[in-house]
Coordinates of N, CA, C and O in Angstrom, one line a residue:
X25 N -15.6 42.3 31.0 CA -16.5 41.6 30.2 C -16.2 41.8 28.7 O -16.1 40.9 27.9
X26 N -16.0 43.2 28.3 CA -15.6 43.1 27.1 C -14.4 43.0 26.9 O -14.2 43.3 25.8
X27 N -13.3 42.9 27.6 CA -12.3 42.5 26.9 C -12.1 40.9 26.6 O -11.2 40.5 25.9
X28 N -13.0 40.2 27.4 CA -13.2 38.7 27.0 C -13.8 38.4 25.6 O -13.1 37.7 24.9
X29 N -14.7 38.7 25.4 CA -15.0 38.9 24.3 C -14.2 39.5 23.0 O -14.4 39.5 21.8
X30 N -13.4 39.8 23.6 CA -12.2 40.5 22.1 C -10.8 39.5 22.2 O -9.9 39.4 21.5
X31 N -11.0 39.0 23.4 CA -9.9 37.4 23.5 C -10.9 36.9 22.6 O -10.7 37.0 21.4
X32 N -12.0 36.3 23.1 CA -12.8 35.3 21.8 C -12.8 35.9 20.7 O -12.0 35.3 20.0
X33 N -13.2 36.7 20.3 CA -13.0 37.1 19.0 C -11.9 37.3 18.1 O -12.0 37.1 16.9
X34 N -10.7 37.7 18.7 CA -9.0 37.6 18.0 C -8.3 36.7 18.6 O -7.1 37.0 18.7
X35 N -8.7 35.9 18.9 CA -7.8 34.7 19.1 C -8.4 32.9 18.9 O -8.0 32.0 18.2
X36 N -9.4 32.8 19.8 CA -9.8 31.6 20.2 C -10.6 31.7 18.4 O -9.9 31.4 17.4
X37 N -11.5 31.9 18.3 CA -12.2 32.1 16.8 C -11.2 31.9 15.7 O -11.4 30.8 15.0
X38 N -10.0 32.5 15.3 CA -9.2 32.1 14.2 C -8.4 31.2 14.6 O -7.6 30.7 13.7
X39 N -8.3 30.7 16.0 CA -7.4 29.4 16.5 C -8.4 28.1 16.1 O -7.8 27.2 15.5
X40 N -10.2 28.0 16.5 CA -10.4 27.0 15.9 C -10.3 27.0 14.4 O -9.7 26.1 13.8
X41 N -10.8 27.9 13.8 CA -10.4 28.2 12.4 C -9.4 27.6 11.6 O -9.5 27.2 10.4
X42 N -8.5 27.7 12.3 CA -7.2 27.0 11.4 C -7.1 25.9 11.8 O -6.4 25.2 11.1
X43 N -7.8 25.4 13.2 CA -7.4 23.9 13.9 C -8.4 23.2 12.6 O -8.1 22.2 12.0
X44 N -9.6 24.0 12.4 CA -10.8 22.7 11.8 C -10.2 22.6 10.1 O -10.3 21.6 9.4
X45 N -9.5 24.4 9.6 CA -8.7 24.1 8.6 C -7.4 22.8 8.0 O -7.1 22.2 7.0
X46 N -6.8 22.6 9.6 CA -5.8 21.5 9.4 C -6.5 20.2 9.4 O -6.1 19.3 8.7
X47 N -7.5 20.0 10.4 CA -8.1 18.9 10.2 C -8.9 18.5 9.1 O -9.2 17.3 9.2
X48 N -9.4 19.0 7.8 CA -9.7 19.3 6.8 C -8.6 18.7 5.6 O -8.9 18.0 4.6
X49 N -7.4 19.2 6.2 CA -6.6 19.1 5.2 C -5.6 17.7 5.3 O -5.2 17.0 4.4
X50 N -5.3 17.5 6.5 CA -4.9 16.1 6.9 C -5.2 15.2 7.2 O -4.3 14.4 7.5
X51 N -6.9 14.6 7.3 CA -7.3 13.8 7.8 C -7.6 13.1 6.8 O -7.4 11.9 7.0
X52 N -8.0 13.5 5.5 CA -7.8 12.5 4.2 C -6.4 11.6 4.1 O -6.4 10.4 3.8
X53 N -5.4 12.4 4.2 CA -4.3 11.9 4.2 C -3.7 10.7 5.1 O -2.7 10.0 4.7
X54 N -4.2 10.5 6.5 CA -4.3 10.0 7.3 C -4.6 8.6 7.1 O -4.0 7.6 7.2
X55 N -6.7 9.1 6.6 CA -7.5 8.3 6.5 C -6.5 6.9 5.2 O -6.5 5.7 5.5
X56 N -6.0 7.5 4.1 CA -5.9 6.8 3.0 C -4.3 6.2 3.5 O -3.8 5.4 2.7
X57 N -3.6 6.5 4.4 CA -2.9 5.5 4.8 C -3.0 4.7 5.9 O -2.2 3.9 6.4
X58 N -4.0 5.2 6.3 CA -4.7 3.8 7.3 C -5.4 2.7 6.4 O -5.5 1.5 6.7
X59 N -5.9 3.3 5.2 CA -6.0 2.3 4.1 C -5.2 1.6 3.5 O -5.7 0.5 3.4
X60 N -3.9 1.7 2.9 CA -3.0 1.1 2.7 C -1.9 0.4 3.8 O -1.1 -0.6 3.6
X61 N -2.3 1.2 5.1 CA -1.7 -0.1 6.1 C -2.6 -1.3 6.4 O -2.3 -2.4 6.6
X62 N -3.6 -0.8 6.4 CA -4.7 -2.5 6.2 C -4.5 -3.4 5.0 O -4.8 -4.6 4.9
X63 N -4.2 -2.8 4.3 CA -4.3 -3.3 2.6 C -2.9 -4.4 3.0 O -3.1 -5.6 2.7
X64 N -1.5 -4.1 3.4 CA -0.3 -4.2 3.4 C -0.4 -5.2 4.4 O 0.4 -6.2 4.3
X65 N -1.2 -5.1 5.5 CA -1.3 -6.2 7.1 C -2.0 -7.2 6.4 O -1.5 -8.3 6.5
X66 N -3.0 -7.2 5.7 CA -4.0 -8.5 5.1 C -3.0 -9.1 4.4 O -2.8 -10.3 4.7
X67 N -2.5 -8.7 3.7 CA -1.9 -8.8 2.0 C -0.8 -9.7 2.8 O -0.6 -10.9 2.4
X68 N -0.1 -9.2 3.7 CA 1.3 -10.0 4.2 C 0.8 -11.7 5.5 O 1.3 -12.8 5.6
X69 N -0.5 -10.9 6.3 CA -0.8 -11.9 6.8 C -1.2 -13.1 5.7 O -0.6 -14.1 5.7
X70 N -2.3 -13.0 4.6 CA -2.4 -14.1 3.3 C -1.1 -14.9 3.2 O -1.0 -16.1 3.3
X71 N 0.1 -13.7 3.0 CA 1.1 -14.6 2.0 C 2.3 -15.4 3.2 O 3.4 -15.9 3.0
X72 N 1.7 -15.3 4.4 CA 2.4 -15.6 5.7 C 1.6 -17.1 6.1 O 2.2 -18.0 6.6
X73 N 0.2 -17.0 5.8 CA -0.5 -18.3 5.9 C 0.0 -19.1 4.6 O 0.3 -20.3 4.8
X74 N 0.2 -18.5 3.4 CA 0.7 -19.2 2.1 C 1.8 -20.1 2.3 O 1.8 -21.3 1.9
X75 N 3.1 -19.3 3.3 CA 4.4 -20.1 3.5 C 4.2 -21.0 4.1 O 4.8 -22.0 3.8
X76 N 3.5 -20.9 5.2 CA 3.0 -22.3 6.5 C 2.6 -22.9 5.4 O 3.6 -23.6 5.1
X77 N 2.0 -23.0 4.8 CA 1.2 -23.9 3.9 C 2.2 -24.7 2.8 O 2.2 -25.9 2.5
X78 N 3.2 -23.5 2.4 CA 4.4 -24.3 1.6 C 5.1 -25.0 2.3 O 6.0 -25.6 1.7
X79 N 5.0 -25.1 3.3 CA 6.1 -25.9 4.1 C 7.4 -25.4 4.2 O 8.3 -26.1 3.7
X80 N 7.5 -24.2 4.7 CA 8.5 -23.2 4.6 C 9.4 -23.1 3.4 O 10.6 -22.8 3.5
X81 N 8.8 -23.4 2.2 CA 9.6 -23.3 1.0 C 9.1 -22.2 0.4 O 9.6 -21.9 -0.7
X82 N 8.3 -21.6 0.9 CA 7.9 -19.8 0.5 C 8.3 -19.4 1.4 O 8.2 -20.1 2.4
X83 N 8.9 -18.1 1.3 CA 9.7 -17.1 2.9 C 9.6 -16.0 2.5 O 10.4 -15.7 1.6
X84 N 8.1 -14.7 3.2 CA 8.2 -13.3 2.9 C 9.3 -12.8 3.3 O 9.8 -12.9 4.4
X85 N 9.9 -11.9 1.9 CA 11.6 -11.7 2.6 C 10.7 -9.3 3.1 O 10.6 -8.5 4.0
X86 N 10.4 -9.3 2.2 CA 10.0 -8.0 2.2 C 8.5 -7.6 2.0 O 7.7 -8.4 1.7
X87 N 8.1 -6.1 2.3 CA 7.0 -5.9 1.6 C 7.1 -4.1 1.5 O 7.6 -3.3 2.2
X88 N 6.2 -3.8 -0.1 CA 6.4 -2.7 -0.2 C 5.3 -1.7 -0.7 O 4.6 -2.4 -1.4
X89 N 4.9 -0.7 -0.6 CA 3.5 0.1 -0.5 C 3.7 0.9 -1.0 O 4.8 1.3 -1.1
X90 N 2.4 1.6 -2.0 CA 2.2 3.0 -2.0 C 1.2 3.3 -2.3 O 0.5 2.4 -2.7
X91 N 0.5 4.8 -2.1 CA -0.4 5.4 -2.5 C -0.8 6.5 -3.2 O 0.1 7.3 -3.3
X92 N -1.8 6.9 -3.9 CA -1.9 8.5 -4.6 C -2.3 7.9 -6.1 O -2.8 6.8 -6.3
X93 N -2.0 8.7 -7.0 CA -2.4 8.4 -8.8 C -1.1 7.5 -9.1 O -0.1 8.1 -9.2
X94 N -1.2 6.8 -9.1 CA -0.4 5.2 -9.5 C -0.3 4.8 -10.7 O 0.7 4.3 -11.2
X95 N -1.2 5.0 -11.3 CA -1.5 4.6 -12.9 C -2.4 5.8 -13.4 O -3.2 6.4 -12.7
X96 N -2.2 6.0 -14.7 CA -3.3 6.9 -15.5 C -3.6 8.3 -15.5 O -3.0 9.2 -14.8
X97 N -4.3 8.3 -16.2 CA -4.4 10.6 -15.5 C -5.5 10.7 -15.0 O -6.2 9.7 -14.9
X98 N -5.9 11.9 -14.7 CA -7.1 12.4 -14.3 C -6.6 12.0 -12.6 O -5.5 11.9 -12.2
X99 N -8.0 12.0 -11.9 CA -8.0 12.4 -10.2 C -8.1 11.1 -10.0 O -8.3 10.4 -10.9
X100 N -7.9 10.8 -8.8 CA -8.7 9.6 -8.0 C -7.5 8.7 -7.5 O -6.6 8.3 -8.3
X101 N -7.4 8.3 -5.8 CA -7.1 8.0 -5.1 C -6.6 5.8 -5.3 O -7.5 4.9 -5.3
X102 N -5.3 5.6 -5.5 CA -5.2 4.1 -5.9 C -4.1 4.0 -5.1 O -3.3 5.0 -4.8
X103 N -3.9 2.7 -4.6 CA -3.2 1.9 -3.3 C -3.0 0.7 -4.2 O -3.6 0.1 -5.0
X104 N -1.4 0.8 -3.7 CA -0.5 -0.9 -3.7 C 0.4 -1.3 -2.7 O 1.1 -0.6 -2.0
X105 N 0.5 -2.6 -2.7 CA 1.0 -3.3 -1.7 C 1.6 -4.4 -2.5 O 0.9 -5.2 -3.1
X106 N 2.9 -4.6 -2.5 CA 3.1 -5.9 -2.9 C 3.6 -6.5 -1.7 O 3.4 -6.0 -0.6
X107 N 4.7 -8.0 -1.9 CA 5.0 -8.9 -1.0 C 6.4 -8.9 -2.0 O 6.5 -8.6 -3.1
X108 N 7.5 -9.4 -1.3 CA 8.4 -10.4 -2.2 C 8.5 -11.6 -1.2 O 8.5 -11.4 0.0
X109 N 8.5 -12.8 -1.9 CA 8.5 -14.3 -1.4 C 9.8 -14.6 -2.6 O 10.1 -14.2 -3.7
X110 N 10.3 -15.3 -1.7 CA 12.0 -16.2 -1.8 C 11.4 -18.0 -1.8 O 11.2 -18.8 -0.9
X111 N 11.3 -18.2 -2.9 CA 10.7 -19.4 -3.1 C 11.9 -20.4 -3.6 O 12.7 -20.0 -4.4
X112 N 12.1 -21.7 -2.9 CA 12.9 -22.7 -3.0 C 12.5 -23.4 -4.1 O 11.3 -23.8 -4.2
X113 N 13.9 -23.7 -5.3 CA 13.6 -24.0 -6.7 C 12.7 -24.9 -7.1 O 12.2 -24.8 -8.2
X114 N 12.2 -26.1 -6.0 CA 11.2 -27.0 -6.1 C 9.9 -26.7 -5.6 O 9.1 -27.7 -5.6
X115 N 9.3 -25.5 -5.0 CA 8.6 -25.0 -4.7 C 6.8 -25.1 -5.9 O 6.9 -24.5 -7.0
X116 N 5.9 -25.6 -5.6 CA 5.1 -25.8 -5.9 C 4.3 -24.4 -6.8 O 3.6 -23.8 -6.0
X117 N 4.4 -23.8 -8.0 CA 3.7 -22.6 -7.9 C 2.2 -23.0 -7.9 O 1.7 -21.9 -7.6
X118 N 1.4 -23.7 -8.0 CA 0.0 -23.7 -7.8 C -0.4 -23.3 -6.6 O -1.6 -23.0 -6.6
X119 N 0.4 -23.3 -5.2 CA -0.2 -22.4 -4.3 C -0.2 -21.2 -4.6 O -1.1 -20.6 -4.0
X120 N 0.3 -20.5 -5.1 CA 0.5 -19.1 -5.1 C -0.5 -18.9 -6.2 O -0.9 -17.7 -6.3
X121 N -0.8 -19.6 -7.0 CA -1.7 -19.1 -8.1 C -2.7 -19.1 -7.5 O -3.3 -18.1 -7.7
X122 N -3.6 -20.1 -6.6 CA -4.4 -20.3 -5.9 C -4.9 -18.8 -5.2 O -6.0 -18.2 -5.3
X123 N -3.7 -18.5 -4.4 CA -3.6 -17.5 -3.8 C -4.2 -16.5 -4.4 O -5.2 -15.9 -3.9
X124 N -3.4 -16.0 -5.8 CA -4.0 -14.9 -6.9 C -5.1 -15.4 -7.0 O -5.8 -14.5 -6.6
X125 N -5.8 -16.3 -7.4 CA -7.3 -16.2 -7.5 C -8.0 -16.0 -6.6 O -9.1 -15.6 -6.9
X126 N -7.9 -16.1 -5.0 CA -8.6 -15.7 -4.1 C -8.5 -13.8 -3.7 O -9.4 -13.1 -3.3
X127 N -7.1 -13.6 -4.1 CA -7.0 -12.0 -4.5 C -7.5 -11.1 -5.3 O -7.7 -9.9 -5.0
X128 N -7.8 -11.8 -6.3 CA -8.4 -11.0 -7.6 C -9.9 -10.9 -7.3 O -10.5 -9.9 -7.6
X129 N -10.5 -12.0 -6.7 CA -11.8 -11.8 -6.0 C -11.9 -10.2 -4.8 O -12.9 -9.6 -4.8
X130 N -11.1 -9.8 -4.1 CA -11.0 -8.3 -3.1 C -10.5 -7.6 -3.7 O -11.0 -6.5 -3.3
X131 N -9.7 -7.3 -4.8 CA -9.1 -6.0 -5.2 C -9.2 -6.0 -6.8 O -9.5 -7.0 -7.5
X132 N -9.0 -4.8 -7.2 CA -9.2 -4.8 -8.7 C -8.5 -5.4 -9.1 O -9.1 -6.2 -9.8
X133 N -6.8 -5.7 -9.2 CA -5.9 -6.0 -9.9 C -5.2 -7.0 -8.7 O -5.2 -6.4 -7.6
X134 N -4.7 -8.1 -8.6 CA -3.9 -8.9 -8.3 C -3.2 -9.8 -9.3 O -3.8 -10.1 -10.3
X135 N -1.6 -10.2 -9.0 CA -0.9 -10.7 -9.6 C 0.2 -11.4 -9.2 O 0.4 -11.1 -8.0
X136 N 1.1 -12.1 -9.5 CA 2.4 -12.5 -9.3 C 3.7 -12.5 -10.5 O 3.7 -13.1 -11.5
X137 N 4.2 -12.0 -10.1 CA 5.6 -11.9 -11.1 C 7.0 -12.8 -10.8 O 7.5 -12.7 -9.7
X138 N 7.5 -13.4 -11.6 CA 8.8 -14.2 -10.8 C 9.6 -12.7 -11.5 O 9.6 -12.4 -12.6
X139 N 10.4 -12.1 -10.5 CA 11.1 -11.3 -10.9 C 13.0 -11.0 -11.0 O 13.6 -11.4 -9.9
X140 N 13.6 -10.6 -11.7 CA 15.0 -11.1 -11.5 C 16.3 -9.4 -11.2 O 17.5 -9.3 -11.2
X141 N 15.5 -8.7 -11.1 CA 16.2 -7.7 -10.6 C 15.2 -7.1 -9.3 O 14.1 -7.4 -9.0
X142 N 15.9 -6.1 -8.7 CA 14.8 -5.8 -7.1 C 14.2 -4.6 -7.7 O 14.2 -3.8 -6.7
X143 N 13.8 -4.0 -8.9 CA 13.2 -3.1 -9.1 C 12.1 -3.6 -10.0 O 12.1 -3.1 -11.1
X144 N 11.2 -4.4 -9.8 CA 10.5 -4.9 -10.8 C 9.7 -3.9 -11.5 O 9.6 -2.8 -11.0
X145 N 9.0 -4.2 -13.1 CA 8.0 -3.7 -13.6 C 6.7 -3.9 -13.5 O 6.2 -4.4 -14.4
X146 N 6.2 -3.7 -12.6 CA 4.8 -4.3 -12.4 C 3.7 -3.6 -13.2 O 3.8 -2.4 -13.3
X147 N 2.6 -4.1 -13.8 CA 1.9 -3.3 -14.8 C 1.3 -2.4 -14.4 O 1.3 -1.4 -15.0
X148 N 0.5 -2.7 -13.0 CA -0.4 -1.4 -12.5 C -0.3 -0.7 -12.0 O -1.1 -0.3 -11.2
X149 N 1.4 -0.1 -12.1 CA 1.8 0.5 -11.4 C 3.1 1.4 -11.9 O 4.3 1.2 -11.8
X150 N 2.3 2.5 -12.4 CA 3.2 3.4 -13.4 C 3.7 4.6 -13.3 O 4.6 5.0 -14.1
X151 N 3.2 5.4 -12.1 CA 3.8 6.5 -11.6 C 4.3 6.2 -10.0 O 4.0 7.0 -9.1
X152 N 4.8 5.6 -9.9 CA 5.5 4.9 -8.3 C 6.6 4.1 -8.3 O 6.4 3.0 -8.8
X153 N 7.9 4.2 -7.8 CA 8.5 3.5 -8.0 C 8.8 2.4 -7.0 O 8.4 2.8 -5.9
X154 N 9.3 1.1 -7.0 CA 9.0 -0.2 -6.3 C 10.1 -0.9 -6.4 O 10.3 -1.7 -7.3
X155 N 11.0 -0.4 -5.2 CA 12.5 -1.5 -5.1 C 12.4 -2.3 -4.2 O 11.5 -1.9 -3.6
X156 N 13.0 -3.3 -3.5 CA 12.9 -4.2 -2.7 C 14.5 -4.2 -2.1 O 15.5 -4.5 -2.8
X157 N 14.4 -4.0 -1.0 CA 16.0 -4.1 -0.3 C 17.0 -5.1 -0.2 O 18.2 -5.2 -0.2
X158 N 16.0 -6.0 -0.1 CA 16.6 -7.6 0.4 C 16.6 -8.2 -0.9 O 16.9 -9.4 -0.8
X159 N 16.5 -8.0 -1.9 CA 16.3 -8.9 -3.1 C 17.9 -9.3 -3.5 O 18.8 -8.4 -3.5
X160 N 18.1 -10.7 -3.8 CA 19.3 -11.5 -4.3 C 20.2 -11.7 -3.3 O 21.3 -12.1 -3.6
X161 N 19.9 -11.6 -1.7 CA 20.9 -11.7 -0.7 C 20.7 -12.9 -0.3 O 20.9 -13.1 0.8
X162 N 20.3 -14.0 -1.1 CA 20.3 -15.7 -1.1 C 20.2 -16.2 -3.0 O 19.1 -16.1 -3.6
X163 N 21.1 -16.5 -3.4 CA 20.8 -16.7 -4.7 C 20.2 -17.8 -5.4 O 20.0 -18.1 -6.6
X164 N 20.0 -18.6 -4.0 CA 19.5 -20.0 -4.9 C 17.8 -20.1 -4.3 O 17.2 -19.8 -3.3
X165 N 17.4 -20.6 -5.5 CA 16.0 -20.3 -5.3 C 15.2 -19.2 -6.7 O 15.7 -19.1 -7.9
X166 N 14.1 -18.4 -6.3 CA 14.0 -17.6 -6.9 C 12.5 -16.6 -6.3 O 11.7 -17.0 -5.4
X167 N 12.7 -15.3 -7.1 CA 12.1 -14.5 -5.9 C 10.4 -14.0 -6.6 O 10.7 -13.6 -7.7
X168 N 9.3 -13.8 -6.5 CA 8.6 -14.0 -6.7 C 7.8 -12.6 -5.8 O 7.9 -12.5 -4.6
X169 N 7.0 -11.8 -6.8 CA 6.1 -10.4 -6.2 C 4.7 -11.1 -6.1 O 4.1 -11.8 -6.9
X170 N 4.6 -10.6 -5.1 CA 2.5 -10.8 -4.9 C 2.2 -9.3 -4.6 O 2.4 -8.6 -3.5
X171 N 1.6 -9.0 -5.8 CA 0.8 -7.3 -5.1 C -0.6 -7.8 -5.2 O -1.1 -8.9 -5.5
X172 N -1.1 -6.7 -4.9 CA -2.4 -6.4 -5.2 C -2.6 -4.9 -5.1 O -2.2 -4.1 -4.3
X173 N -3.5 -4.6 -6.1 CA -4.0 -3.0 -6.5 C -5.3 -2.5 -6.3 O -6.2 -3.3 -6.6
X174 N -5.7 -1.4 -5.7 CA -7.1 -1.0 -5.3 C -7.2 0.0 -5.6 O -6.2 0.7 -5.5
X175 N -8.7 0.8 -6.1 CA -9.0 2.5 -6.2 C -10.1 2.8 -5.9 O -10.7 3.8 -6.4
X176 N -10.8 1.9 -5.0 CA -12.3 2.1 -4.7 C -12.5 2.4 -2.9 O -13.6 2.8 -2.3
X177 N -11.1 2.1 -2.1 CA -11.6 2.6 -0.9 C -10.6 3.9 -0.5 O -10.0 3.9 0.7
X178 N -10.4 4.8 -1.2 CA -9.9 5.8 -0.2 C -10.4 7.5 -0.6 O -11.3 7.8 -1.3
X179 N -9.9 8.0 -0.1 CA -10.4 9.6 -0.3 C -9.6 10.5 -1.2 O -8.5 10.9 -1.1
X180 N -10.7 10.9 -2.3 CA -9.8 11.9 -3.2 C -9.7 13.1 -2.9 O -9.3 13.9 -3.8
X181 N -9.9 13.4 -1.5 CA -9.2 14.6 -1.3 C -7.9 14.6 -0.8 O -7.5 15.6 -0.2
X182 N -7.1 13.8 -1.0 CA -6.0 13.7 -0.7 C -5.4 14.3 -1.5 O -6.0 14.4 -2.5
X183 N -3.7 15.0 -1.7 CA -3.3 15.9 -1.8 C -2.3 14.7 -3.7 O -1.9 15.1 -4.8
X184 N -2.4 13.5 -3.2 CA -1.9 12.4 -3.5 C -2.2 11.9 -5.1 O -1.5 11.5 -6.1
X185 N -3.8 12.0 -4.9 CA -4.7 11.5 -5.4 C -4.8 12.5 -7.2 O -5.4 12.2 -8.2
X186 N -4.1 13.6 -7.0 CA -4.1 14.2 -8.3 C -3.0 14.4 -8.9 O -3.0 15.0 -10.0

């Protein structure tokens, strides 16, 4: 009997201890990229309805993510997600502007950039870097970023976030 008790006490006791320690320490981290993989599934399903809509003259070639302090100093947890679309030279941009206005209504910052090298500058997005793999591997046409930026759904305890 008492040596069970000194199993519980030096072992099982500092085993949950460190288990509820790791869960503590990883589950923010977790949590905030289950946030940016919803952010990245909406964001691409949108610009996936957009192309049907163009009449296959928009085509998502890529998409690219990140998370943690993105822009600015101080603490606090911010997510991006862009898209690259390969848009054919007669391609209508007022859908896609459309699009940005129905974006800018869910996230803080949405936008679109026509961009000409695969590392674009995107504004709200200053401590992250953002290349695109597939960029220029069709040259006719031109290639066009849809992000969108957020800092209001994830957890600042993340390791990311400072």
């Amino acid at each position: 009997m008492i040596r069970s008790r000194k199993i519980a006490i030096f072992v099982i006791i500092p085993l949950c201890l460190v288990l509820a320690a790791a869960v503590a320490v990883f589950s923010p981290y977790l949590y905030n990229n289950s946030v940016m993989r919803s952010m990245n599934s909406w964001l691409y399903g949108e610009m996936s309805r957009l192309s049907d809509a163009g009449g296959g003259d928009i085509v998502v070639v890529e998409q690219q993510s990140a998370c943690g302090k993105l822009c600015g100093n101080g603490n606090g947890m911010q997510f991006f997600s862009a898209v690259l679309l390969h848009a054919s030279s007669d391609v209508r941009l007022e859908i896609i502007d459309q699009a940005i206005d129905a974006l800018q209504l869910e996230f803080d910052d949405a936008g679109a950039l026509e961009i000409n090298d695969a590392s674009p500058d995107i504004p709200c997005v200053d401590h992250a870097y953002i290349q695109f793999d597939h960029f220029g591997e069709d040259d006719m046409g031109k290639y066009i970023v849809v992000y969108i930026f957020d800092s209001d759904s994830g957890s600042d305890f993340d390791i990311r976030a400072h």
